[in-house]
CSV table of C-alpha atoms and ligand atoms in Angstrom, one decimal:
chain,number,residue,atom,x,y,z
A,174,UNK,CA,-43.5,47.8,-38.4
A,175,UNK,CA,-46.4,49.2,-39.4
A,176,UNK,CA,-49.8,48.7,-37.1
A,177,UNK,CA,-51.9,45.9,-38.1
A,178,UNK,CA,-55.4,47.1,-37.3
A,179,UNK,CA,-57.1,44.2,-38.9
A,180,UNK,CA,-55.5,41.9,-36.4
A,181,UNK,CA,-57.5,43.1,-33.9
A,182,UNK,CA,-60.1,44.6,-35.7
A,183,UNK,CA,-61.7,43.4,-38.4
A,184,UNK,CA,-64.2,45.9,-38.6
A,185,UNK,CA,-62.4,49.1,-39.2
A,186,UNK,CA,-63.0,50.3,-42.7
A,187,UNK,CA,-61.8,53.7,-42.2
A,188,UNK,CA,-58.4,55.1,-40.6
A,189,UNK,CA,-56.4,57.4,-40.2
A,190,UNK,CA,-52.5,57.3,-40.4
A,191,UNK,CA,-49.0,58.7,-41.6
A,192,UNK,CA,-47.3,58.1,-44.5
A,193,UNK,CA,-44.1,56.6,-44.2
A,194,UNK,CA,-42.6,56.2,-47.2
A,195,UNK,CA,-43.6,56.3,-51.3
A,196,UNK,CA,-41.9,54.8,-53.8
A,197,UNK,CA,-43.9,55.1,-57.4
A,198,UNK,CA,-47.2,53.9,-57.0
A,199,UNK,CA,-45.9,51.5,-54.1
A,200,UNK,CA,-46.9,53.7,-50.6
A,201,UNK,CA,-46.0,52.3,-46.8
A,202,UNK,CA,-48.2,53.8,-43.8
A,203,UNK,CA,-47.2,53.2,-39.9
A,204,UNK,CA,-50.8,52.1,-39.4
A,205,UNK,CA,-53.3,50.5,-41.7
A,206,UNK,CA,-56.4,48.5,-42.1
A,207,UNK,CA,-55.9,47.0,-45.1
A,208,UNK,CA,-55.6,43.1,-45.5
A,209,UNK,CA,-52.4,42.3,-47.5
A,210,UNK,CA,-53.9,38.8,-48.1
A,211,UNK,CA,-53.0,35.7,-47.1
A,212,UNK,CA,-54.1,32.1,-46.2
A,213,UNK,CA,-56.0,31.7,-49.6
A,214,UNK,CA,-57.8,35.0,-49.4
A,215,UNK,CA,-57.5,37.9,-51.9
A,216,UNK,CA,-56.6,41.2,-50.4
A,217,UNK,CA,-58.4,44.5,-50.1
A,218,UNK,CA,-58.8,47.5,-52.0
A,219,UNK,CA,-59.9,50.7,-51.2
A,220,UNK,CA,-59.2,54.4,-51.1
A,221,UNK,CA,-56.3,56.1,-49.9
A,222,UNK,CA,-56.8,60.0,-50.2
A,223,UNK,CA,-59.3,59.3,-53.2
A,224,UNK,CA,-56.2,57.7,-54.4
A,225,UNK,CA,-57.5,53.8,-55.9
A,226,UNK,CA,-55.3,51.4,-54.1
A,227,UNK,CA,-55.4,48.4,-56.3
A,228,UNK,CA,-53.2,45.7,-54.4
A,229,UNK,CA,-52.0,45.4,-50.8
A,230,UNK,CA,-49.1,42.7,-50.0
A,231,UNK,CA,-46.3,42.0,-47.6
A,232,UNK,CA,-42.9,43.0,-48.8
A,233,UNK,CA,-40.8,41.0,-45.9
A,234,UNK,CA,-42.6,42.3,-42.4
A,235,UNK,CA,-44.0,45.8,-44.7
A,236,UNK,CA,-47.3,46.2,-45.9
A,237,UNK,CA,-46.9,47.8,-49.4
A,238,UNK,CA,-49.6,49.8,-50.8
A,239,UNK,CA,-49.9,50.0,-54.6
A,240,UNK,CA,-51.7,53.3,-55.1
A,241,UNK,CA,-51.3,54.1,-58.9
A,242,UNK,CA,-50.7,58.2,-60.0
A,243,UNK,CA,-50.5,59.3,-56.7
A,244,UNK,CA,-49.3,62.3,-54.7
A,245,UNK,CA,-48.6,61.5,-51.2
A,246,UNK,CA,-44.9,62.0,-49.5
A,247,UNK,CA,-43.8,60.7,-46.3
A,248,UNK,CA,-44.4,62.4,-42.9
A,249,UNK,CA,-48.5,63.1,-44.5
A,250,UNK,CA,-51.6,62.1,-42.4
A,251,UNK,CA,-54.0,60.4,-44.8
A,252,UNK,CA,-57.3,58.9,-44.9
A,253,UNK,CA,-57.9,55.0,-46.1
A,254,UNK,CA,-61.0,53.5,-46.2
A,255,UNK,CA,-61.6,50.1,-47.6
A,256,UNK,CA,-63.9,48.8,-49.9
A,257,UNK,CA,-66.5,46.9,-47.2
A,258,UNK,CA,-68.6,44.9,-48.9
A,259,UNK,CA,-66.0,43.3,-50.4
A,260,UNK,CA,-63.8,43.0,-47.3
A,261,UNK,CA,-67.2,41.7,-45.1
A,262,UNK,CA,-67.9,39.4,-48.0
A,263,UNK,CA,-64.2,38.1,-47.8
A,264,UNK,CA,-64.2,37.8,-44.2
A,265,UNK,CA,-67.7,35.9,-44.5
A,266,UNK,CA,-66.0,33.9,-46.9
A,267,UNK,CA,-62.9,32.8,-45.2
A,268,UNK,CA,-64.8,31.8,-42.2
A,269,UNK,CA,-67.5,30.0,-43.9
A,270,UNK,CA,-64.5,28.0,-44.9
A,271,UNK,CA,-63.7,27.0,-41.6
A,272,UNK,CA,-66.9,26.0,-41.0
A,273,UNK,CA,-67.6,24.4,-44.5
A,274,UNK,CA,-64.3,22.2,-43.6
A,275,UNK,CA,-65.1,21.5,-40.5
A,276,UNK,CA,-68.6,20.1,-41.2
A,277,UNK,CA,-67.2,18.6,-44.3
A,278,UNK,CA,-64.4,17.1,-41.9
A,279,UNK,CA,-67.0,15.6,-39.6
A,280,UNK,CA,-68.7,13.1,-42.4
A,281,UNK,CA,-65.5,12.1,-43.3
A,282,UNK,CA,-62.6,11.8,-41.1
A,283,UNK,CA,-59.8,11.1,-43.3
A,284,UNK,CA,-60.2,14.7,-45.3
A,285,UNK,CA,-58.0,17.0,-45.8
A,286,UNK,CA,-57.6,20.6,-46.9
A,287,UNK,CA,-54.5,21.2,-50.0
A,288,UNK,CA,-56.1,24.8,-50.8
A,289,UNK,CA,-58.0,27.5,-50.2
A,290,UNK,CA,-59.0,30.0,-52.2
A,291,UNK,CA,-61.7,33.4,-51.2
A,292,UNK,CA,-61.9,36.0,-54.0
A,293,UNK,CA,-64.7,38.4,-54.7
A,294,UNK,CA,-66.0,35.9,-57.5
A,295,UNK,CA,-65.3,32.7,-56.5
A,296,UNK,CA,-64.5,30.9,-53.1
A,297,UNK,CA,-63.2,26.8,-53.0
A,298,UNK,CA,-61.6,24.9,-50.8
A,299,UNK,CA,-59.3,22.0,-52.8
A,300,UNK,CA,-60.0,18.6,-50.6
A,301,UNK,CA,-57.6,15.6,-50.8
A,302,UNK,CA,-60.4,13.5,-52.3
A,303,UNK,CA,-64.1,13.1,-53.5
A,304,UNK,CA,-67.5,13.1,-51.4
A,305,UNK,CA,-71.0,12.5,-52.7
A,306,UNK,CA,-73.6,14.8,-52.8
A,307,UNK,CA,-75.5,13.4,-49.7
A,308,UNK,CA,-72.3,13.3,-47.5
A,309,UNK,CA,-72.1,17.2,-49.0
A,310,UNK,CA,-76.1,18.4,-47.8
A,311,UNK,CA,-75.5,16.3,-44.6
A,312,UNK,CA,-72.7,19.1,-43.8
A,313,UNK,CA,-74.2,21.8,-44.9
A,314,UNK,CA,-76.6,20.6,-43.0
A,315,UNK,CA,-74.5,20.7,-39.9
A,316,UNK,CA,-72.8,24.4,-41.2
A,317,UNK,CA,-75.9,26.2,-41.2
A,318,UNK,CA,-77.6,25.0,-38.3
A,319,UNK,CA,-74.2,26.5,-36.8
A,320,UNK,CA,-75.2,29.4,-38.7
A,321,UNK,CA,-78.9,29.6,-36.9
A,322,UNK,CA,-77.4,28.6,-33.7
A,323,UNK,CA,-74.9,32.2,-34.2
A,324,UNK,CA,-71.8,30.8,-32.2
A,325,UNK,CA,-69.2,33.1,-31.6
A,326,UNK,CA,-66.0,32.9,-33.4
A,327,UNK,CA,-63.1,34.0,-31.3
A,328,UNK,CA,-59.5,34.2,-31.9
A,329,UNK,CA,-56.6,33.1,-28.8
A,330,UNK,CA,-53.3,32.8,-29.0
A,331,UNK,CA,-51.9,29.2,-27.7
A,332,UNK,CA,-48.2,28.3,-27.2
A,333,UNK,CA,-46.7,25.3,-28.5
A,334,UNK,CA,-47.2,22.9,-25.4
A,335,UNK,CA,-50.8,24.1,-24.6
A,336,UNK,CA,-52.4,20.6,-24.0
A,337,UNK,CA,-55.4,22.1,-25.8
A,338,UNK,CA,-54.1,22.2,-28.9
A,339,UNK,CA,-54.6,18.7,-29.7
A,340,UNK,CA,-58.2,19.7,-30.3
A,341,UNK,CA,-56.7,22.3,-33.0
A,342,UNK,CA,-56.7,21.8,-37.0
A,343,UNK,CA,-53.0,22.8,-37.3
A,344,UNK,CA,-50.0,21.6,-39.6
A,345,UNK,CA,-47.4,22.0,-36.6
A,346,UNK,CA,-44.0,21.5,-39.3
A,347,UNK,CA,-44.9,25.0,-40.6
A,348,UNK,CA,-45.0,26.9,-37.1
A,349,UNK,CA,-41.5,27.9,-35.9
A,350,UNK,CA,-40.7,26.1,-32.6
A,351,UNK,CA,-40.6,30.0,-31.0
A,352,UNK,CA,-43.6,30.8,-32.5
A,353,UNK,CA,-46.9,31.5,-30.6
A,354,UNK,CA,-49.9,30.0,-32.4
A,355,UNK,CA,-53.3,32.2,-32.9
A,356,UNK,CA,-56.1,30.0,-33.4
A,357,UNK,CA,-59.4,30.8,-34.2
A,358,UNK,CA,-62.6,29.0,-32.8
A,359,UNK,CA,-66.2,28.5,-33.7
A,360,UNK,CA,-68.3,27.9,-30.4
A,361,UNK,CA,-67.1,24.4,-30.0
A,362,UNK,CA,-67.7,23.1,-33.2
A,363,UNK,CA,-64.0,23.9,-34.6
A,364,UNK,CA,-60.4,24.6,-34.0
A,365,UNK,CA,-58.1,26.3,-36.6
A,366,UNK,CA,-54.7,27.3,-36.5
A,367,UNK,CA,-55.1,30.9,-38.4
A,368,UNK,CA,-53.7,34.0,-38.8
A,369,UNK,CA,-56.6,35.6,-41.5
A,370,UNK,CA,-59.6,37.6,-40.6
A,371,UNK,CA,-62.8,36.3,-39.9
A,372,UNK,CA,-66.5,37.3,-38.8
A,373,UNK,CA,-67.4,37.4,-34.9
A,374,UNK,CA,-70.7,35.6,-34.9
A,375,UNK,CA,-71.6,33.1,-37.3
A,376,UNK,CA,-75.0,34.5,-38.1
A,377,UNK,CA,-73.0,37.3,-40.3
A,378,UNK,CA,-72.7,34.5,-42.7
A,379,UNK,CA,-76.6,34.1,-43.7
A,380,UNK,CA,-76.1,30.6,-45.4
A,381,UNK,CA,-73.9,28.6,-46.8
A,382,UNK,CA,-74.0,26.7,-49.9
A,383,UNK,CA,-71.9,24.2,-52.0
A,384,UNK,CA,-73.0,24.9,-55.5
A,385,UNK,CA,-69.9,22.8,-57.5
A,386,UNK,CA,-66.9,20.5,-57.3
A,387,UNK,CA,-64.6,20.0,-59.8
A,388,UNK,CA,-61.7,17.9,-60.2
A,389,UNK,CA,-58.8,20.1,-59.7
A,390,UNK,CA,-56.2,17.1,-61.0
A,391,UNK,CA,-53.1,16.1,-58.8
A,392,UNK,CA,-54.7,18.4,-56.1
A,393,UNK,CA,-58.2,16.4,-55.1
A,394,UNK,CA,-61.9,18.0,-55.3
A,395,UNK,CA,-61.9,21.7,-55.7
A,396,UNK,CA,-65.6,22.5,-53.8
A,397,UNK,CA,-66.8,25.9,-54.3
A,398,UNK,CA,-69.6,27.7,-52.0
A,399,UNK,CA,-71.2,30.5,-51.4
A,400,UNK,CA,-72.3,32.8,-48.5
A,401,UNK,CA,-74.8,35.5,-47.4
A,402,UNK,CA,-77.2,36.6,-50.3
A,403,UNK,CA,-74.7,35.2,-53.2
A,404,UNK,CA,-75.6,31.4,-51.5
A,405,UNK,CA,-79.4,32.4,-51.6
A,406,UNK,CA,-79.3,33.4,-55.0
A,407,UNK,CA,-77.1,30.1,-56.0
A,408,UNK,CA,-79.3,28.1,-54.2
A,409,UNK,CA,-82.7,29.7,-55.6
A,410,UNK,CA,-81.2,29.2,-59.4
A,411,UNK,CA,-80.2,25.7,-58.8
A,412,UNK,CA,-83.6,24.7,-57.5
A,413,UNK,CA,-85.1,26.5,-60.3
A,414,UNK,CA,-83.0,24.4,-63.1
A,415,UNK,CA,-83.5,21.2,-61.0
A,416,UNK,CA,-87.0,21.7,-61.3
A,417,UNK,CA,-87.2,22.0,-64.7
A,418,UNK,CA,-85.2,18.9,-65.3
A,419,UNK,CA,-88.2,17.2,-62.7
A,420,UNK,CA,-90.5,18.4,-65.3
A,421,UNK,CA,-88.6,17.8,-68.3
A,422,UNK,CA,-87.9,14.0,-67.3
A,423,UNK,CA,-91.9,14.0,-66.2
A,424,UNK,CA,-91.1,12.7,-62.7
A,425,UNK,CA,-90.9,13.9,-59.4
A,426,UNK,CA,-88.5,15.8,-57.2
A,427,UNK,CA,-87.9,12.5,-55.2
A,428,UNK,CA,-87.3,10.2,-57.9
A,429,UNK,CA,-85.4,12.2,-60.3
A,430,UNK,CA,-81.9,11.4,-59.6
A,431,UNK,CA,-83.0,7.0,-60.1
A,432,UNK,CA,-85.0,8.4,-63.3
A,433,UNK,CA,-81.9,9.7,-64.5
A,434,UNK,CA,-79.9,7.3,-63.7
A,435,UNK,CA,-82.6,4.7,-66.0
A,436,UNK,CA,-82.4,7.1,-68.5
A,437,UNK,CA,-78.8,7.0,-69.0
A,438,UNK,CA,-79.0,2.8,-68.6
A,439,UNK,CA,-81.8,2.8,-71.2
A,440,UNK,CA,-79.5,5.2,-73.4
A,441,UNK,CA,-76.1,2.7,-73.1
A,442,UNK,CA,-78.6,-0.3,-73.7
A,443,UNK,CA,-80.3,1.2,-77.1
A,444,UNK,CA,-77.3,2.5,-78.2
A,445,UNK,CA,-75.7,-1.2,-77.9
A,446,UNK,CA,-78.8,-2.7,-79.8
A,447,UNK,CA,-78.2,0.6,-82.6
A,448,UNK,CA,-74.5,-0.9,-83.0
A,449,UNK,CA,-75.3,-4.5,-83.2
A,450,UNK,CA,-78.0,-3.7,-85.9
A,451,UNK,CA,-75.7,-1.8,-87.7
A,452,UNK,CA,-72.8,-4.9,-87.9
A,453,UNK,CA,-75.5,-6.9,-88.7
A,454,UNK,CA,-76.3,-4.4,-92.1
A,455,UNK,CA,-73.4,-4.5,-92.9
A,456,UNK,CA,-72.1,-8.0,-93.0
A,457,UNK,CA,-75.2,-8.6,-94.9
A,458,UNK,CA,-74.8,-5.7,-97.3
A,459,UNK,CA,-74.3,-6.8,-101.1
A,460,UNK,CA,-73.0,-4.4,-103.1
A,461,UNK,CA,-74.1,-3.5,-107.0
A,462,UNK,CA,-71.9,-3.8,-109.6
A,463,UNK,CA,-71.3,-0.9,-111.5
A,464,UNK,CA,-69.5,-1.7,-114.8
A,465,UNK,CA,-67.6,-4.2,-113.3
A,466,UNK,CA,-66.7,-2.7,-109.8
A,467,UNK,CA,-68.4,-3.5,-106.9
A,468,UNK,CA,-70.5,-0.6,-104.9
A,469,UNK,CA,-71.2,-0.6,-101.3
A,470,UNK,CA,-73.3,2.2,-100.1
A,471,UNK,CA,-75.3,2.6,-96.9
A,472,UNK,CA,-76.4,4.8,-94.5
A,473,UNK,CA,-76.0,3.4,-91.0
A,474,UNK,CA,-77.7,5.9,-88.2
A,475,UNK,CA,-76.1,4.9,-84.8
A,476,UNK,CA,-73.4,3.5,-86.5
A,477,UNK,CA,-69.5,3.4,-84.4
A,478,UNK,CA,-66.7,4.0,-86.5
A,479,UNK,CA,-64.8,1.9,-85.8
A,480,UNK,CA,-67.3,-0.7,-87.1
A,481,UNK,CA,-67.7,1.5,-90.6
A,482,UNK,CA,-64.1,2.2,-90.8
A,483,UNK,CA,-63.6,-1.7,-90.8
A,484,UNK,CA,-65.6,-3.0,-93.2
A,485,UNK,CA,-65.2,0.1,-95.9
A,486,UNK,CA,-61.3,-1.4,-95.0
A,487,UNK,CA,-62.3,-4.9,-95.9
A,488,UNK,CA,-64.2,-4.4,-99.3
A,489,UNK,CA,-61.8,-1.6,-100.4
A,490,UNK,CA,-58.8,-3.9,-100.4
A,491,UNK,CA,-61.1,-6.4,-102.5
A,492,UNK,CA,-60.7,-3.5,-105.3
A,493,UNK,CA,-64.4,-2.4,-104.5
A,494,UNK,CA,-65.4,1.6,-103.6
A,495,UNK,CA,-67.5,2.2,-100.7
A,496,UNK,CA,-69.9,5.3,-99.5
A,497,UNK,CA,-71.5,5.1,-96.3
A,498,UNK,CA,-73.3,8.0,-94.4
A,499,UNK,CA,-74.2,8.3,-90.7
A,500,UNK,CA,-76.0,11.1,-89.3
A,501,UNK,CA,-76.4,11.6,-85.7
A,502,UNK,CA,-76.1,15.0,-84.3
A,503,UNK,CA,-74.4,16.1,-87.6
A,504,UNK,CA,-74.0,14.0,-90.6
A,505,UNK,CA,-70.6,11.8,-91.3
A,506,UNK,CA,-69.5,10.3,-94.7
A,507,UNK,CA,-66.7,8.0,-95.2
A,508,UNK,CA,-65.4,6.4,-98.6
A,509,UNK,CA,-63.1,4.2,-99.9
A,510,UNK,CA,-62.1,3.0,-102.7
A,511,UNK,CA,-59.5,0.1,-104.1
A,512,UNK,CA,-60.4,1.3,-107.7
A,513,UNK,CA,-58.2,4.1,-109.7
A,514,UNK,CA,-61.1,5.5,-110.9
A,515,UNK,CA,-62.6,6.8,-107.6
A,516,UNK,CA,-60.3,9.2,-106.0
A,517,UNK,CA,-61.4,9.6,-102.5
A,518,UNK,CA,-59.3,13.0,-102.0
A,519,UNK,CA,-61.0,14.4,-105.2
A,520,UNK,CA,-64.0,13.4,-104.4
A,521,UNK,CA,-65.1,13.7,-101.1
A,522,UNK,CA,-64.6,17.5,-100.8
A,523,UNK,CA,-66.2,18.3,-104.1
A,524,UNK,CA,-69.6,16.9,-102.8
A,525,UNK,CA,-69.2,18.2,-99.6
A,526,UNK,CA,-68.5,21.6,-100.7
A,527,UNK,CA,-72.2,21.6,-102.3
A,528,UNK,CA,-73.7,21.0,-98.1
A,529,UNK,CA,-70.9,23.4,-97.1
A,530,UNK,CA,-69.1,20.9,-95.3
A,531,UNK,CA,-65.6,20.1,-95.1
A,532,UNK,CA,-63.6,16.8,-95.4
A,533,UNK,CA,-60.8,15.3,-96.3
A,534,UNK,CA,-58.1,12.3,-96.9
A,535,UNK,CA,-55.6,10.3,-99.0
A,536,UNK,CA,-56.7,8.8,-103.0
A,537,UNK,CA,-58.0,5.5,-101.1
A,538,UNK,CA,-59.7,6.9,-98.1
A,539,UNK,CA,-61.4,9.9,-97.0
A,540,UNK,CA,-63.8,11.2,-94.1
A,541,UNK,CA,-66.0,14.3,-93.3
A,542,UNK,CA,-69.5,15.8,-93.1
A,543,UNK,CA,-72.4,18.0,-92.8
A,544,UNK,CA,-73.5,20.0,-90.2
A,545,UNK,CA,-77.6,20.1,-91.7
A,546,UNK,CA,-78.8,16.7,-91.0
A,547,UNK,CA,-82.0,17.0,-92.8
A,548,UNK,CA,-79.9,16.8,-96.3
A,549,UNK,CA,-78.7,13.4,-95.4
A,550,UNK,CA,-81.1,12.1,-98.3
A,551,UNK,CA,-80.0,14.7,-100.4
A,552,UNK,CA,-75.9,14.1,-99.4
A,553,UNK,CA,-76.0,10.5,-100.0
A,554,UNK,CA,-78.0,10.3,-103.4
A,555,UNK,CA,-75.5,12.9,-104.3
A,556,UNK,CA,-72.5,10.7,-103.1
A,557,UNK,CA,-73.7,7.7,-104.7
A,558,UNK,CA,-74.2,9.3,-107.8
A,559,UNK,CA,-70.9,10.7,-107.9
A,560,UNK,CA,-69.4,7.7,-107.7
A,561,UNK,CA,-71.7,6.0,-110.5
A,562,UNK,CA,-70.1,8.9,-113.0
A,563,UNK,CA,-66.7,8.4,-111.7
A,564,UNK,CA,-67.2,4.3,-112.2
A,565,UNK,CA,-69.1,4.3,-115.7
B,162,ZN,ZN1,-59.2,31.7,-40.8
């Protein structure tokens, strides 16, 4: 078996070694520094002989090398040097995890990780359920005072019946009874069971940042940070939009989340009053008789369509035709029509056509609409005029 330098040293970015065998693009060394993965966290890449090595992973207990077009052959010394700043921002990464859980952890007890993930472009950590944003800054707050504090982080290796391990973060079903147990500690903020490569102090980090969580389904709360200058830069842009919103909703930076909140509440309750108005039309709405038929037109802004869809349901099957518009973001048209003259199909995508917009249905009812929604006048004089041909 090969040796594993980034077990004991993370920090080795160059190194030298022999090849021992190739096979393709897929090379084995008896010595290497680059991280095969593991534990959530992508592997390294790097140079082997100014050969690209594009992917490193276990194949049973042997680090494979995939090192496309190359021309080493076993029994050659080579050079390998990893790509460091993403290797550092990994190993940043995977230990701002520990200490993102473990802060996370400490504002609410019953938490618990169901994955990991620490890529180049995105980092999250999948929790078994949902916490609210204070219960989120109240750990950060926690993390990077850690962070200021620069506590070591130091890795020991514990065997099964160390009575210290009870203070460890460890799912003991997946260690073999055999097995001895490396576990990696932050001062004496946090215990992990952990095999993965981390910083030593955790100043190296900079900052850390939550800047999303997502529901990732079955799973729980996927909640992705940042670290070093990537969590600056989040953070910086997120304040910047935030405040933009302050000004935008003309309140201040302390009241802004209640001012949204009233907003929305306002919203529901006008949009409520909008609907009510709009049943009220339209029970009242008496319809002109054109040669014999009876006409209902409207146009009902606000309007759910549900409410429209019943009533053009109700006077259709009394033999009238209906037209009703409603424009909102875009402009919707429904019609219907219990009269053989009006053919809803026909119609509906002839007049559209002319406010190139699409739509669509059977001979007795049809639906569509218009993205422009200041031809609204223009669409429903149109409609209704339409129909006043088709009728006379
Ligand atoms: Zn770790």
């Amino acid at each position: 078996m090969a040796d594993e330098v980034f077990r004991h040293d993370g920090y080795m970015a160059v190194f030298e070694a022999g090849v021992v065998s190739v096979k393709g693009d897929e090379v084995v060394l008896d010595c290497t520094a680059f991280y095969p993965g593991g534990g959530g966290q992508v592997c390294d890449t790097g140079m082997i002989n100014g050969f690209r090595v594009t992917d490193v992973h276990y194949d049973g207990k042997e680090i494979v090398h995939v090192v496309p077009g190359n021309d080493l052959t076993p029994g050659l010394r080579i050079w390998g040097e990893i790509d460091w700043d993403r290797r550092m921002d990994l190993m940043m990464g995977h230990t701002g995890e520990h200490l993102l859980f473990c802060a996370l952890h400490r504002q609410d007890p019953e938490l618990a990780i169901t994955k990991i993930f620490i890529g180049p472009e995105e980092k999250y950590v999948i929790v078994n359920h949902d916490l609210t944003w204070e219960q989120i800054d109240a750990a950060l707050d926690f993390a990077n005072k850690a962070i200021r504090d620069n506590l070591p982080v130091r890795k020991t290796v514990m065997n099964r019946d160390d009575p210290d391990l009870e203070k460890v973060r460890i799912k003991l079903d997946r260690i073999a009874e055999d097995e001895e147990i490396t576990v990696v500690s932050i001062g004496d903020i946090d215990y992990s069971a952990c095999s993965g490569i981390h910083v030593m102090e955790t100043s190296e980090l900079g900052m850390l940042f939550v800047d999303r969580k997502v529901s990732a389904g079955k799973d729980g709360i996927a909640i992705h940070f940042k670290v070093g200058n990537a969590a600056q830069d989040s953070a910086r842009k997120l304040a910047n939009i935030c405040l933009q919103v302050i000004d935008e909703a003309n309140s201040k930076a302390e009241d802004i989340v209640r001012s949204v909140a009233n907003m929305k509440h306002d919203l529901a309750l006008a949009a409520e009053a909008s609907k009510a108005m709009v049943k009220q039309q339209i029970q009242n709405l008496e319809p002109k008789t054109v040669n014999g038929v009876e006409f209902y037109t409207g146009m009902f802004n606000g309007a759910d369509r549900k409410t429209l869809t019943d009533a053009a349901d109700k006077f259709k099957s009394k033999g009238g035709v209906v037209a009703f518009v409603s424009a909102s973001d875009s402009v919707s048209v429904m019609i219907a029509s219990g009269n053989p003259k009006v053919d809803c199909k026909k119609l509906l995508p002839e007049v559209l056509g002319k406010f190139g917009g699409r739509g669509g249905g059977k001979p007795d009812f049809a639906q569509g609409g218009i993205q422009d929604t200041s031809r609204t006048q223009e669409l429903y004089d149109v409609l209704v005029d339409s129909v006043e041909k088709l009728l006379s």
